Each structure stands twice: as C-alpha cells, then as structure tokens.
Coordinates of C-alpha atoms and ligand atoms in Angstrom, one line a residue:
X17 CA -6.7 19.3 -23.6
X18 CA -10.2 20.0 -24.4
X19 CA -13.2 20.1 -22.3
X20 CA -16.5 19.2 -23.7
X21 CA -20.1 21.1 -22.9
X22 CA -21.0 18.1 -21.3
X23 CA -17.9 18.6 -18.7
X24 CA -19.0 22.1 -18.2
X25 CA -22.3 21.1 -17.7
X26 CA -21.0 19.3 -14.9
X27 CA -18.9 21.7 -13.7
X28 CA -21.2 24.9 -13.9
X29 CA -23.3 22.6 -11.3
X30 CA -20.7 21.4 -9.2
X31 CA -18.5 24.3 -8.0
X32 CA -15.4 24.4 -6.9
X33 CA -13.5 25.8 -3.3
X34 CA -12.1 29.4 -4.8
X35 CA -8.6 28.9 -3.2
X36 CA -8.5 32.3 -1.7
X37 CA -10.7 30.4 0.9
X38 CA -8.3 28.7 1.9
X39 CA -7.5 31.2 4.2
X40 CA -10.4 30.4 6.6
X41 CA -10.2 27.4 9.1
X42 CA -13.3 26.6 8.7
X43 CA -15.0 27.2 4.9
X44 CA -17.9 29.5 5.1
X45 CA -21.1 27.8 3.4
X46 CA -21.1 28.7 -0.1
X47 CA -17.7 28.6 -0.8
X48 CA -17.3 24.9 0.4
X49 CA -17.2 22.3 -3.2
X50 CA -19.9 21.0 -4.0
X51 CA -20.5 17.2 -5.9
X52 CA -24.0 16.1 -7.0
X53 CA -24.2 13.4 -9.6
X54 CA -28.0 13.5 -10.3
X55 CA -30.6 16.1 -9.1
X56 CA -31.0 17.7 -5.6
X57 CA -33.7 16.0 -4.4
X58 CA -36.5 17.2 -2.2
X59 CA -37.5 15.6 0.9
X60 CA -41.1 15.2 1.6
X61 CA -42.1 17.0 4.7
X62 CA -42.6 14.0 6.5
X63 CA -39.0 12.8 6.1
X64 CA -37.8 9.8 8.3
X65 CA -34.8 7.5 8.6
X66 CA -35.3 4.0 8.2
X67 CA -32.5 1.7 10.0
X68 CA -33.0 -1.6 9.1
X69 CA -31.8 -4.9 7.5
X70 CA -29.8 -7.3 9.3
X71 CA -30.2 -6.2 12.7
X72 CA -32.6 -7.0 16.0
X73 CA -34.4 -3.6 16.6
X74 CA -34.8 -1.8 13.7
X75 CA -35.4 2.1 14.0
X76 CA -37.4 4.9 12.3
X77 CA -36.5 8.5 13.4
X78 CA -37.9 11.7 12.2
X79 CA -35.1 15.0 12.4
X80 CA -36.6 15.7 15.7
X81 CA -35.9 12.3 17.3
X82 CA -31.9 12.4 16.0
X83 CA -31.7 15.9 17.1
X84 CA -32.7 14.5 20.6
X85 CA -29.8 12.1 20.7
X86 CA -26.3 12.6 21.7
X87 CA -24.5 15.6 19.6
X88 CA -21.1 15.9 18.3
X89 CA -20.0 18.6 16.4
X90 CA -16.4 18.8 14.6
X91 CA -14.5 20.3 11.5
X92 CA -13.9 17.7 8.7
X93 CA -11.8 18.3 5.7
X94 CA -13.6 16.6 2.7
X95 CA -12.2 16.2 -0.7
X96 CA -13.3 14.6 -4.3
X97 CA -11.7 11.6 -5.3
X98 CA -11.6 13.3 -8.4
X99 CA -9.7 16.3 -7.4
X100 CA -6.8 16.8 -9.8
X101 CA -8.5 15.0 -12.5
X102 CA -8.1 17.8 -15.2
X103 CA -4.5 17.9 -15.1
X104 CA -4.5 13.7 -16.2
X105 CA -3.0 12.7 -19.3
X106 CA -4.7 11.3 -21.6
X107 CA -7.9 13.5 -20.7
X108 CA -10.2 11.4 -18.5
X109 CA -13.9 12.8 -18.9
X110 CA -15.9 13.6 -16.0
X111 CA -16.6 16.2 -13.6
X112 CA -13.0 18.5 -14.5
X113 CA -11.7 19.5 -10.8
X114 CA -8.7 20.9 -11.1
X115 CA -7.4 21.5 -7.4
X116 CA -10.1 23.0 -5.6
X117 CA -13.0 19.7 -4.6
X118 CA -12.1 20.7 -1.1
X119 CA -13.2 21.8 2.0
X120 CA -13.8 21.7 5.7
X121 CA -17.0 22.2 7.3
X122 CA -18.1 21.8 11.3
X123 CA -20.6 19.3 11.1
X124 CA -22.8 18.7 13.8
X125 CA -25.1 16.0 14.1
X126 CA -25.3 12.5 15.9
X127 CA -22.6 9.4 15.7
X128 CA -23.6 6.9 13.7
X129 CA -21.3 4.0 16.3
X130 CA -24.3 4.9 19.0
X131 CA -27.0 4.6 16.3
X132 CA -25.9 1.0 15.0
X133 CA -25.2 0.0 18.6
X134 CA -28.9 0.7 19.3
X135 CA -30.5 -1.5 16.1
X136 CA -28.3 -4.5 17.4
X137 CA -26.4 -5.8 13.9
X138 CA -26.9 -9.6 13.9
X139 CA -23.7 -11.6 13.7
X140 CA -24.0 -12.2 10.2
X141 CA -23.7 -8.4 9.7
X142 CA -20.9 -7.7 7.3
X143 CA -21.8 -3.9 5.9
X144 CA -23.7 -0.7 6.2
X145 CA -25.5 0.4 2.9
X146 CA -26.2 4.3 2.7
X147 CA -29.2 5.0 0.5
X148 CA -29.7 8.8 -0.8
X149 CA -33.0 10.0 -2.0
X150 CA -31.5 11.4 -5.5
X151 CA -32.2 9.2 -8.4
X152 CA -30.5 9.3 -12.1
X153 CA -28.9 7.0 -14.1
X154 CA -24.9 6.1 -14.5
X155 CA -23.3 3.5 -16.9
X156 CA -26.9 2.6 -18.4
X157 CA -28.0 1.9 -14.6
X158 CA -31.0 3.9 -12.8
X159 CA -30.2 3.8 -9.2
X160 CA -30.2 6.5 -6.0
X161 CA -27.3 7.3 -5.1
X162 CA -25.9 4.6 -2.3
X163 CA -22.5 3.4 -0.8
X164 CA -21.8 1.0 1.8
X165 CA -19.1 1.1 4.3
X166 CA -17.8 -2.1 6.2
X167 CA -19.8 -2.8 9.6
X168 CA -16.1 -2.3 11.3
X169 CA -15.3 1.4 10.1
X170 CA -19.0 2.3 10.3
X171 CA -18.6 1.2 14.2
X172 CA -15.0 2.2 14.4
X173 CA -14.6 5.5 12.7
X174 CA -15.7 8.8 13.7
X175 CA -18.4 8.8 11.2
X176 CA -21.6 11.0 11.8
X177 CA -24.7 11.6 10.8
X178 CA -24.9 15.1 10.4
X179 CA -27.8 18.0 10.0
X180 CA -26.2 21.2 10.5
X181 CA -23.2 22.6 8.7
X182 CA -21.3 25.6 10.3
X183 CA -23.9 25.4 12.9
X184 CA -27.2 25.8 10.9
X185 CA -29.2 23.3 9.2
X186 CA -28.0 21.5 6.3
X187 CA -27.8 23.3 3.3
X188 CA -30.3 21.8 0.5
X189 CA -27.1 21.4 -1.9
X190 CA -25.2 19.6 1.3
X191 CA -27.4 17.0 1.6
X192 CA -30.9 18.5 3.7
X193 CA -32.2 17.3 5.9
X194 CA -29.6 14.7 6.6
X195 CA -26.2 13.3 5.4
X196 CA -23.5 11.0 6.3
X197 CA -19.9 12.5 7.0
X198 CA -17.0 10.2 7.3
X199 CA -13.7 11.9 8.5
X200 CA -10.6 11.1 6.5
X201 CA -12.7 9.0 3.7
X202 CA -13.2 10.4 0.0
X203 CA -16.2 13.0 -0.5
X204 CA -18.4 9.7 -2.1
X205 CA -18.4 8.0 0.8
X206 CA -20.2 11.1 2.8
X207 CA -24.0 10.2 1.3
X208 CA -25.9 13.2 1.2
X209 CA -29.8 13.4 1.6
X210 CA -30.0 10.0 3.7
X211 CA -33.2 7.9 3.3
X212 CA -32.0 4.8 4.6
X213 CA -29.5 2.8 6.6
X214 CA -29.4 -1.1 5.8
X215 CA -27.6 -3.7 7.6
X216 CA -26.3 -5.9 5.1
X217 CA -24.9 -9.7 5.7
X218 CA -23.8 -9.1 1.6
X219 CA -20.9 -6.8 0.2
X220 CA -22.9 -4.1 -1.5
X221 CA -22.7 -4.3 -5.1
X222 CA -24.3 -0.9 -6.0
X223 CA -22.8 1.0 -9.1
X224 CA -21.2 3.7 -6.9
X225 CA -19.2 0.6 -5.3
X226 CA -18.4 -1.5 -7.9
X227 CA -17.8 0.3 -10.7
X228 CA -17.1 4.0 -9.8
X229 CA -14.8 5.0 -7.5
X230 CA -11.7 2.2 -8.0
X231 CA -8.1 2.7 -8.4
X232 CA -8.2 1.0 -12.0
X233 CA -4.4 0.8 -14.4
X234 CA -7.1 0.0 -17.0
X235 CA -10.4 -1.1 -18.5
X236 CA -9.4 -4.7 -17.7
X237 CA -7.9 -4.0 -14.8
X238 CA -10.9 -5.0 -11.4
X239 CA -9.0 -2.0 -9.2
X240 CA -9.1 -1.6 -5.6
X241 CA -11.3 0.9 -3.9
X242 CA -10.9 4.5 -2.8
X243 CA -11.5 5.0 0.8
X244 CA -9.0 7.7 2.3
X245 CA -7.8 10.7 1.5
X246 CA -4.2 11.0 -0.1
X247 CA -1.9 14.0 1.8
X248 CA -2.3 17.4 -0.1
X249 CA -1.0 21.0 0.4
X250 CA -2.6 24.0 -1.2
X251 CA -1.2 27.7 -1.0
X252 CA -3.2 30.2 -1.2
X253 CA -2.6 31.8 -4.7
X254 CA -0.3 35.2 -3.9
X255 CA -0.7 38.5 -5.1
X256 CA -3.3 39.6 -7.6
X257 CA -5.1 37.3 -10.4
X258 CA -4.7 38.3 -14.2
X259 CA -8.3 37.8 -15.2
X260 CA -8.7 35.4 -18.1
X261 CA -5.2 33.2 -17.3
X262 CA -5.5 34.0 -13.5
X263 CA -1.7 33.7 -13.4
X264 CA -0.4 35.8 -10.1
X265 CA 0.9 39.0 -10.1
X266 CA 3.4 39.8 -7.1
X267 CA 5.2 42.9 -5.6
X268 CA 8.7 42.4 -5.2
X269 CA 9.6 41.8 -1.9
X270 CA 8.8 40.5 1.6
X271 CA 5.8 37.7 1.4
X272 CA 4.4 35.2 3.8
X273 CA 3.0 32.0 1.5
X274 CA 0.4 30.3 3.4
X275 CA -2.2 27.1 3.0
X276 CA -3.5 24.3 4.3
X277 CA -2.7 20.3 4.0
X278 CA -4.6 17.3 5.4
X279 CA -4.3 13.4 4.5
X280 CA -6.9 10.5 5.7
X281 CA -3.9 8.3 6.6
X282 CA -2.9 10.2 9.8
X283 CA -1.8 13.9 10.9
X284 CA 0.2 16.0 8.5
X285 CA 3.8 15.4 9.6
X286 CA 5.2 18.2 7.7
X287 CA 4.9 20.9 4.7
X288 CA 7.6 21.8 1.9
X289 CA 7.3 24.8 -0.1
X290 CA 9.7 25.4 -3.8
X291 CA 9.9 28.9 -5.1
X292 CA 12.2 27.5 -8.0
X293 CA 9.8 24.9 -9.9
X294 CA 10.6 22.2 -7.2
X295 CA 14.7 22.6 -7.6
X296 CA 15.0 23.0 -4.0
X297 CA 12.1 22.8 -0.7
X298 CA 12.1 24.6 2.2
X299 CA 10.3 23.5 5.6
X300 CA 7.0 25.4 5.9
X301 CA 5.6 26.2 10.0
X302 CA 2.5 24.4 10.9
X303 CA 0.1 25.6 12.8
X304 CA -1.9 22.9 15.6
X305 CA -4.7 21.5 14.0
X306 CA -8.1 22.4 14.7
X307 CA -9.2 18.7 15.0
X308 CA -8.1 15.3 13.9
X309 CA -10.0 15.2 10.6
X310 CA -9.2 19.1 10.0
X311 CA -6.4 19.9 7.7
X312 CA -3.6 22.5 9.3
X313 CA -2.6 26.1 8.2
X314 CA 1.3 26.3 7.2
X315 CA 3.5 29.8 6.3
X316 CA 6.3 30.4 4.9
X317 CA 8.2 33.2 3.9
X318 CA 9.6 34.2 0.6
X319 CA 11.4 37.3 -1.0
X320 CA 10.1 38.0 -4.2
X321 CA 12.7 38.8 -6.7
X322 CA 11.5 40.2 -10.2
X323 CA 10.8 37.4 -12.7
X324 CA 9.3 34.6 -13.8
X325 CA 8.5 32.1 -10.8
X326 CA 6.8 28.8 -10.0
X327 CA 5.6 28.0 -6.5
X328 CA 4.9 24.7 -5.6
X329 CA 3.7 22.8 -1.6
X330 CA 4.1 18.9 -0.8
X331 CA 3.0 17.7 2.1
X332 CA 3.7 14.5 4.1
X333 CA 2.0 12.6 6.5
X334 CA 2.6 10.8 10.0
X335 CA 1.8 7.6 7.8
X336 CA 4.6 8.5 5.9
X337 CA 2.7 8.9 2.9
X338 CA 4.1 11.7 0.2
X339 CA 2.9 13.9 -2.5
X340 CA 4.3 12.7 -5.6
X341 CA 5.7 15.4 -7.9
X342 CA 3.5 13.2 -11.3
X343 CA 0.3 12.0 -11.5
X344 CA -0.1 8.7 -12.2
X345 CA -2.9 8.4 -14.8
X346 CA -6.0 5.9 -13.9
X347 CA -9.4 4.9 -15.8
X348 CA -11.7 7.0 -13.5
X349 CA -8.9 9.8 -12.9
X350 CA -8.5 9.1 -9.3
X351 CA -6.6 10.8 -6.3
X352 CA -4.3 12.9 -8.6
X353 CA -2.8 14.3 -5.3
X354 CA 0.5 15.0 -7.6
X355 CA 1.7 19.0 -6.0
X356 CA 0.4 22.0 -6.9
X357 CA 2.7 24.5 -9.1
X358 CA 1.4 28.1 -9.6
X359 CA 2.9 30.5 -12.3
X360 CA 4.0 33.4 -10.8
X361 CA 5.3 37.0 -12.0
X362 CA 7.1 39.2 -9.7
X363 CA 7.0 42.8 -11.0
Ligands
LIG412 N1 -26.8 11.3 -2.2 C1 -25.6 11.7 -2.7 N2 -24.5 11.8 -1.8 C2 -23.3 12.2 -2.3 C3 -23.1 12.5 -3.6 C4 -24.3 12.5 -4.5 O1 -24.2 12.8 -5.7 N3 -25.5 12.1 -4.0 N4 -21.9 12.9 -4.1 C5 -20.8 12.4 -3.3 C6 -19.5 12.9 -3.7 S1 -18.7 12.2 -5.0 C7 -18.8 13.9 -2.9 S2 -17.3 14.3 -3.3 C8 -19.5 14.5 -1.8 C9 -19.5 16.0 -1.9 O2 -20.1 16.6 -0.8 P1 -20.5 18.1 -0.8 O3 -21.2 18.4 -2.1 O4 -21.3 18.4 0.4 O5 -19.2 18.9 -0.8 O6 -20.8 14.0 -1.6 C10 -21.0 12.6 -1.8 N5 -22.3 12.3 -1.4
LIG413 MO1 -16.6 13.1 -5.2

C-alpha cells in the first residue's frame, strides 16, 4: 500500500487519538481526533444562529442567548466513519485513519429537542439541515459543509448543541463558537462551526448526504447511509514503542491489558481479548460506563511469555452487533470496525 502526499496532506491536518490516550475516560483537548474537510473558518464577532425554514417562530440567538437556556453537559464517544480505512484492500484514497478517529469529550451546551420545540416545525416538516460556516469544494461541488438529520432523531435523540468541550469554550479546530454533537451517530453528522439550522419539508440532497458518507459495494451501487457507530474495542498498546515500526516491546511477565469499546447501537455487552493471533478469546472485565454515549474501560490480564505475540480485542454489543475479524471493503472505505491486532515482542 502506498500513501500519496495528497493523503498526508490530509492527514498532517487531521490528527489522529494517540492510543496511549486511551487511558483517560475522558480525552483531554488536544489529544481528541480531529476531521476538517475544508478550512477552519472564522466567525465574525457578531456570530448568530439562524433557526429557520419550515417552522412557525423562527429564532436568531447570539452565544449569549444559548448559554442562557437549559444546559446539559455529557461525555460522548465520537468516531470517523472512516476509521480503519488504511488497512482496506484495494487502497481507498482519502483521509488514511488507521484506528485512532476517536474520542470522547464532555460536551456541554444546550439540547437541540428544546430548541426545535421552541421554532414550532410545521407538519410538513420532514428534516433538519445543519449548515457550517467552512466552505471548499468536494467532487467538483463548492458547498459549506452541511448535513441533515431526520426531524424524528433530531427531536428524539440526545443531540446537542454544544459550546464548551471539557468544560471550556469550544476549541477553534472543534468547531468555535458552536457545533452540533450527536451521541452514538458517525463524527459527520456532528457539524462543527454552526451557522444555521433549517427546517426542511425536502430530504436534504447536499453532497455530504448524498454522495459521501454511504455504505456503497460499488460505483454503481446507490448505498445506504452511515448513521451509527459500529461496536469497537481498542487496547492500549503495551509496553514500550520501537520508534520507526512502533511494534511493542514487553517484559516478560505479569501484565494487565486495558481499553475502551463503545457502539451506537446500544451498551457494550461484552469485551474479548486473544493473545494468540485470535486462536482462542478470553472475557475481558468491564468497567460501568461513565454515560450512555461514553465507551467503557475493560482489563484483562496476561502473562507474557518470551516471543513473538499478537494481541487482538472484539467487542459486542447489547444489540448484538459484533466485530468482524475482516473488513469488508466499500467505495468510500466505510466503518472498517474489523478488530484490532498489535505485534508484540516479549523480551
Ligand atoms: N462544519 C464541519 N463539520 C464537521 C466536519 C467538517 O469538516 N466541517 N467534519 C465532520 C467529520 S467527518 C467528523 S468525523 C467530525 C470530527 O469532529 P472533531 O474534529 O471535533 O473530532 O466533525 C464533523 N463535522
Ligand atoms: Mo469523519
């Protein structure tokens, strides 16, 4: 496989979780992934939120007047749909994640239920269109960055309109002054830098929607679209890196292997762990979750005999939904949620 400047152009912009962060419940700012298919944009000082479109009493707020309204604040696991997409064969080119477009942050900010409640969506309401303020062009089409959601999840979900991240304001690169968060959804859905909020009586047709982000066999193939998150388990990587192959270095001996897992579908229901290249799995402990959109720490522990090793986590969820051990390739190398394997030396 070989990755083009263009990739790494990509990827020197859009960073990845370091797994060793994976050791924190919540992902300190700076070490959470970051996505950003244009530019970061920057608000003008007069920034507002229009809410408008199909509804009875439309709304423009200023930061002040949605930091007045009712606050929720809650830890989120988020994920790229495109995490995994470097290990998909034939080589799929776009932004190269390997495993690490994660991470969980404690947003803060306002529901968006109470907010649509308030502009009244007319009966003909079908969707809510998300409009960003970052502008660049994708397939031949200039656009800003925009996704809608169905009126039902947008009322039904947990979804939020959030300006602070780990308690302070919104980072610039997370979306300042204002984003949307949608718990258990892919990262796309979560529009960053939010301009405007549009009842729509239409099904949204923007780029983002209709072409990006589908579950497609192949180019002829219309695809269904992503919405939630596929169960994953990560471990943090043991022992020391090597620096160029970053393949582990471990003391023989006593260990305790720990991670995290989530899935959008429903609570993780449980967490195996293979130190034989997936021959045989072991049950891993859970720990209770911090939240119902958080993912949950699991441990295990392993004695290290000298040799050549490869660890491996699956996890499962209430849905009964499974990591698979493959990836199954797709045109826009989506939800490659296939398990984790890490090299491993014991010494
Ligand atoms: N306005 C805007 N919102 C956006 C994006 C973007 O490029 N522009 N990227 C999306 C994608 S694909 C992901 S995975 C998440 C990433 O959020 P983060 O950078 O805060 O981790 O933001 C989403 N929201
Ligand atoms: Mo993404």
């Amino acid at each position: 496989m070989t990755i083009s400047i263009e990739e790494l152009q990509l990827a020197a912009r859009n960073h990845g979780m370091p797994l060793e962060a994976l050791r924190y419940p919540v992902t300190p700012i700076g070490l959470h992934y970051l996505l950003i298919h244009f530019d970061v944009p920057e608000p003008s000082p007069d920034w507002r939120l229009e809410v408008a479109g199909s509804v009875s009493r439309p709304l423009s707020l200023s930061l002040d007047d949605l930091r007045s309204r009712p606050y929720v604040r809650m830890p989120v696991t988020m994920e790229c749909a495109g995490n995994g997409r470097a290990r998909l064969e034939p080589h799929v080119v776009s932004q190269p994640w390997l495993a690490e477009a994660v991470g969980t942050g404690e947003w803060g900010g306002t529901p968006l239920r109470g907010l649509l409640e308030e502009v009244e969506p007319l009966e003909e309401a079908v969707e809510v269109v998300f409009s960003g303020l970052d502008r660049g062009i994708d397939g031949d089409v200039e656009q800003a960055y925009e996704r809608s959601l169905p009126l039902a999840d947008a009322l039904g979900g947990d979804a939020l309109l959030a300006y602070e991240l780990n308690g302070e304001p919104l980072p610039r690169q997370h979306g300042f002054p204002l984003r949307l968060v949608v718990p258990g959804w892919y990262g796309m859905a979560s529009v960053k830098w939010l301009a405007r909020i549009e009842i729509s009586e239409r099904p949204f047709e923007g780029y983002q929607q209709t072409h990006a982000y589908r579950l497609r066999r192949d180019e002829d193939d219309e695809g269904v679209p992503l919405d939630r998150i596929h169960p994953r388990a990560l471990m943090i990587p043991p022992g020391i890196p090597e620096f160029l192959s970053r393949r582990r270095i471990v003391d023989a001996g006593e260990h305790v292997l720990e991670g995290r897992a989530w899935s959008g579908f429903g609570p993780v229901a449980s967490v195996e762990v293979s130190f034989d290249g997936g021959a045989s799995w072991r049950p891993a402990e859970l720990e209770p979750p911090a939240g119902r959109w958080a993912w949950v720490g699991w441990r295990v522990g392993w004695r290290a005999e000298p040799g050549e090793h490869e660890l491996s986590c699956r996890a499962r969820d209430e849905a009964g939904n499974e990591q698979p051990l493959e990836p199954t390739w797709n045109v826009g190398g989506y939800v490659n949620n296939a398990v984790q394997r890490i090299p491993v030396t014991v010494r």
